[in-house]
XYZ file of C-alpha atoms in Angstrom:
288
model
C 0.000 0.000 0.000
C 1.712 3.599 -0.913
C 1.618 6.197 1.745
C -0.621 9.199 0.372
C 0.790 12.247 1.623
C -1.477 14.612 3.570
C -2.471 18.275 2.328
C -2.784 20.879 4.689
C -5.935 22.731 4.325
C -5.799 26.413 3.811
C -6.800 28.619 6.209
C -9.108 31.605 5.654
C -6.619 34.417 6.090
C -4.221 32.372 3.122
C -6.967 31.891 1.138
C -8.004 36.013 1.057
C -4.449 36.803 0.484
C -3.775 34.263 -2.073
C -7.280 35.662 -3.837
C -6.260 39.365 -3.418
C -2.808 38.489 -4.951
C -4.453 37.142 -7.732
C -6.586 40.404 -8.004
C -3.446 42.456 -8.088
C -2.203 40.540 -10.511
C -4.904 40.596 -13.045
C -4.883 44.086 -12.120
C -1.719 44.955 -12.706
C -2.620 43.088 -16.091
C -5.360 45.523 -16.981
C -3.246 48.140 -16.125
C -0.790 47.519 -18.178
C -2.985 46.844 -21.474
C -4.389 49.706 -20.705
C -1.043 51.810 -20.561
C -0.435 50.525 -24.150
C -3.730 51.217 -25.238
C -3.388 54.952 -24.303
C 0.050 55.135 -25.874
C -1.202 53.478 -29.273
C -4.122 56.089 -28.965
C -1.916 58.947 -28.183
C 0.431 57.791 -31.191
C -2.398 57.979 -33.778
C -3.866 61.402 -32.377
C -0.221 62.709 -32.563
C 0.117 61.057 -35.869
C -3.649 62.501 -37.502
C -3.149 66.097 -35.914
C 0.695 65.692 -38.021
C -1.576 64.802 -41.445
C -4.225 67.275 -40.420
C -1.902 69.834 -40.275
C -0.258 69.507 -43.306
C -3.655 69.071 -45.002
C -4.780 72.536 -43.759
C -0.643 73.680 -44.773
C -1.070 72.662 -48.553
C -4.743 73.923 -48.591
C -3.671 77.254 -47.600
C -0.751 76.812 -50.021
C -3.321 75.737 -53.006
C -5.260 79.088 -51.833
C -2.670 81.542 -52.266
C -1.680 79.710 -55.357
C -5.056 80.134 -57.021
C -5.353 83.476 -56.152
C -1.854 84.641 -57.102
C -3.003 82.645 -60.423
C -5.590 84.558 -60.853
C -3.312 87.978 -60.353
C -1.037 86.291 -62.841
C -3.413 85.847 -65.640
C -5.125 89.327 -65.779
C -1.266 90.906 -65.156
C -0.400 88.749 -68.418
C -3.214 89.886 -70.574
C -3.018 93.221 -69.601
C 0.661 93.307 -70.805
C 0.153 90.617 -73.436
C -2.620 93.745 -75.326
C -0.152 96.868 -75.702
C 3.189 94.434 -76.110
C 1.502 93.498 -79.527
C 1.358 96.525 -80.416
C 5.045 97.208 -79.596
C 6.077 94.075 -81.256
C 3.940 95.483 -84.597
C 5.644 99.282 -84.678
C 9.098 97.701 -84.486
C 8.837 95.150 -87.167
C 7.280 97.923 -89.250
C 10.691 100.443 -88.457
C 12.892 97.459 -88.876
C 11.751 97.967 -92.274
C 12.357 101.708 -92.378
C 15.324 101.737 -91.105
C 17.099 98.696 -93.126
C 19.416 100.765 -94.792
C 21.093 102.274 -91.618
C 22.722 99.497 -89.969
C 23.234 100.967 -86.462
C 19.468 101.566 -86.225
C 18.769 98.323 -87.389
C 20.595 96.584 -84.766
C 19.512 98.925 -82.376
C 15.683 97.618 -83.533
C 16.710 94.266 -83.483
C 17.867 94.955 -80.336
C 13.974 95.921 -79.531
C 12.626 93.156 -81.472
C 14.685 90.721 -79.347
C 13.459 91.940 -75.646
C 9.571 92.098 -77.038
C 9.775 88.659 -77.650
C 11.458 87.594 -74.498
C 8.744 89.197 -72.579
C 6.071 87.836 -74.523
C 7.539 84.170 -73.715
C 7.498 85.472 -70.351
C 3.727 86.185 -70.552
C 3.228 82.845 -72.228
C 4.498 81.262 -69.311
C 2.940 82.495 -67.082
C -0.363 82.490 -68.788
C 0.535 77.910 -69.198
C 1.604 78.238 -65.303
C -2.185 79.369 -64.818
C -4.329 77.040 -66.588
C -5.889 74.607 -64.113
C -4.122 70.896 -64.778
C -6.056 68.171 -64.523
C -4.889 65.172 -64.530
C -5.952 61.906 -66.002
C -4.588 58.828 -65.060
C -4.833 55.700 -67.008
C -2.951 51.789 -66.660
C 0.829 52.552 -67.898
C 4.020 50.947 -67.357
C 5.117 53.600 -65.159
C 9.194 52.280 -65.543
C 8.536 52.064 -68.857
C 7.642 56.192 -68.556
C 10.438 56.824 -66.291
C 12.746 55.019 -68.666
C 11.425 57.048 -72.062
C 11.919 60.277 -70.289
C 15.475 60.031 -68.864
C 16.459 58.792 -72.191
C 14.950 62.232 -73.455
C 17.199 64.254 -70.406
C 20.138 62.326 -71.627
C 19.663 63.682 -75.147
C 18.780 66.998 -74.093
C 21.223 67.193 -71.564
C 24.348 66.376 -74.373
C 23.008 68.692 -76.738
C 22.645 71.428 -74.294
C 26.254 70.790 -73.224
C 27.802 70.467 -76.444
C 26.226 73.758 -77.694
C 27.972 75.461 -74.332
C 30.004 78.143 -74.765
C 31.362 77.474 -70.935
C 33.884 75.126 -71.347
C 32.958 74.256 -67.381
C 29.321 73.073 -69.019
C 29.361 68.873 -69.150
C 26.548 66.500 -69.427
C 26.335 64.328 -66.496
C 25.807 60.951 -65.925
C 22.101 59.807 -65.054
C 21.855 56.299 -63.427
C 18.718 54.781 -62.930
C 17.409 52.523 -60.335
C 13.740 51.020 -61.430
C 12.088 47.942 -61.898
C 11.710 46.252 -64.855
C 7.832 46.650 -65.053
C 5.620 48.746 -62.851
C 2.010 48.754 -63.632
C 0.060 52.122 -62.566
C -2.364 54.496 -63.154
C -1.101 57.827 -64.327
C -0.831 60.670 -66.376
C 1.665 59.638 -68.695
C 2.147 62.576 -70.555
C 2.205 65.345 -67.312
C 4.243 63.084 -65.169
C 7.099 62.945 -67.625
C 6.847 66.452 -68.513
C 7.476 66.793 -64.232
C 10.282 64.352 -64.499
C 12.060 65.956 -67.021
C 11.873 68.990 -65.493
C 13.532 67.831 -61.965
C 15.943 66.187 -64.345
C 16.889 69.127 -66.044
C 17.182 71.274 -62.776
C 19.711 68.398 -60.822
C 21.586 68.901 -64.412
C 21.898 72.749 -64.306
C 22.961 72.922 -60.401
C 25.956 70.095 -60.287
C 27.189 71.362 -63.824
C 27.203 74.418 -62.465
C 28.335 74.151 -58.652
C 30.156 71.123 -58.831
C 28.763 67.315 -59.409
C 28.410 64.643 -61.696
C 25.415 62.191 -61.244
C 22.194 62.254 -61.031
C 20.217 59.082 -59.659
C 16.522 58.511 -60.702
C 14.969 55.951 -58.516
C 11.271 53.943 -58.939
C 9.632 51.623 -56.424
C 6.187 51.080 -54.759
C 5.725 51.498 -51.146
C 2.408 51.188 -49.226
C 0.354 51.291 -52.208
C 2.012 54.403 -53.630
C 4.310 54.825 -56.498
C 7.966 56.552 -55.071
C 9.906 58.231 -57.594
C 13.045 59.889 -56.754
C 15.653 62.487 -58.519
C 18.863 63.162 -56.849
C 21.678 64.224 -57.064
C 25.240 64.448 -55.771
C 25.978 68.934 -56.712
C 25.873 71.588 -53.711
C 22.140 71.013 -52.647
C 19.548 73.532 -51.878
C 20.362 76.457 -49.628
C 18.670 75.861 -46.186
C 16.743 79.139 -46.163
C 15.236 78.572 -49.837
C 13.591 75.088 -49.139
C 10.456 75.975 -47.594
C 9.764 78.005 -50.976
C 11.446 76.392 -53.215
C 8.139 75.470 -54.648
C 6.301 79.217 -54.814
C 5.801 80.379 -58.186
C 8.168 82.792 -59.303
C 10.910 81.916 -56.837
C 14.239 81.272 -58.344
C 17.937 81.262 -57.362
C 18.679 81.689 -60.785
C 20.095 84.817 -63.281
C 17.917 83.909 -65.828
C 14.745 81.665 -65.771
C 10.807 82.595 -64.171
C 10.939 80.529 -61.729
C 7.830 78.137 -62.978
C 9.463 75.242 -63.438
C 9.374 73.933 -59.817
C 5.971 74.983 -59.187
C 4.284 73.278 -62.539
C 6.346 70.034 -61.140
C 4.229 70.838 -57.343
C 0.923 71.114 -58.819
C 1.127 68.165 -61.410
C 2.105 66.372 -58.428
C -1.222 67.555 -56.553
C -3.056 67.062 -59.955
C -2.252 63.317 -59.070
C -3.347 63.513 -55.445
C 0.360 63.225 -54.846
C 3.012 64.103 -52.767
C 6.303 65.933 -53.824
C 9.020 66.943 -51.081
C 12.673 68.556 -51.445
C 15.188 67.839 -48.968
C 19.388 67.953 -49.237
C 21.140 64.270 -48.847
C 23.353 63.704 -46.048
C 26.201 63.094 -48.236
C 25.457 66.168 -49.892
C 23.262 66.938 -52.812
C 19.928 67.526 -53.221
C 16.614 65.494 -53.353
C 12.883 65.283 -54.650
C 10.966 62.533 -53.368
C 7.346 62.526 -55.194
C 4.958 60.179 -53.784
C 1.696 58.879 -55.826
């Protein structure tokens, strides 16, 4: 026969303390879950009041834009009216003065500046027209790939035509997939492309550089394209409006360029950001 070994019964005081421990415990338990519950929620209401603010940021932007648009496109008729006129009277003593070479070229001279300023006005009467976007299925790498191949050509016939010997056409590596389906604008989003292409090209040729990487992936559902590059990057002070119309660091140029890029971005319920690269250079990010 085995021995069974006796159990001593619990008395009443154990049993309320070994009950109340187990409260604590589960307590302690609830208290916890609930800690990480208020941290999560905390997170998220730190994270929406981040979005919300930029939301109200970029519709206050998109309101100053449309109403400096506006400005804009009466300013260009208005000037666009008595510069024809200009532009007729010169052409007509171009004619009467053909024989007197001095006055010629000092009408030529006149010719010349009418028409800058009426490419001016043509710019800014593209920069604003509304753009509306419409996005259809494309091989957006396939895109990507046509329009750096355009850069490439522009880029070497722009720097063989250069009269500064400083001038060269850099190299443009790209980093995409072989085949990214997506709905876009084909047309506007290469025209933006080009353009950030162009602009990396005209900064390290000019301030020092040589490459400029364009990059294509998906993340989270969105489309990330990315130009940088490795010249001086963009002056601290100039970043938060580096996108305003009219803003340029430039001698020459309206200062468009950047902003069409911005609002064919928005046209595509996108993103676009500038930033400078740690190892120095600078960066647009566009998200779609």
């Amino acid at each position: 026969m085995t021995a069974t070994a006796a159990t001593t019964p619990q008395t009443p005081a154990a049993q309320r303390i070994e009950e109340l421990g187990r409260i604590i415990l589960a307590y302690s338990e609830v208290t916890e879950r609930l800690e990480q519950s208020h941290d999560e929620l905390k997170a998220r209401v730190q994270a929406l009041q981040d979005e919300l603010s930029e939301k109200n940021r970029q519709l206050e932007r998109s309101n100053r834009l449309a109403a400096l648009g506006e400005m804009a496109a009466g300013l260009a008729h208005e000037i666009r009216n008595p510069l024809g006129g200009i532009q007729l009277y010169a052409s007509m003593l171009a004619e009467d003065v053909a024989d007197r070479p001095d006055s010629a070229r000092t009408v030529g001279k006149i010719i010349g500046g009418v028409k800058r300023v009426e490419e001016l006005v043509s710019q800014v009467l593209r920069f604003t027209r509304e753009i509306i976007a419409t996005p259809a299925p494309c091989d957006l790498a396939q895109i990507v790939r046509d329009t750096v191949e355009l850069a490439q050509m522009q880029i070497a016939s722009k720097s063989a035509g250069a009269k500064d010997s400083t001038m060269h056409a850099a190299d443009v590596a790209c980093f995409i997939p072989q085949q990214l389906q997506y709905n876009v604008d084909a047309r506007l989003l290469s025209q933006a492309l080009l353009n950030l292409i162009l602009n990396a090209h005209e900064a390290i040729t000019e301030n020092g550089g040589s490459t400029i990487r364009v990059k294509l992936d998906a993340h989270e559902n969105r489309a990330k394209l990315v130009v940088e590059d490795d010249g001086p990057g963009i002056p601290a002070h100039v970043l938060d409006r580096i996108f305003n119309p009219f803003f340029t660091t430039k001698d020459e140029g309206t200062g468009l360029g950047l902003s069409i890029v911005h609002r064919i971005v928005e046209a595509h319920n996108g993103t676009i950001t500038a930033s400078n690269r740690q190892k120095g250079g600078a960066r647009f990010e566009i998200r779609i």
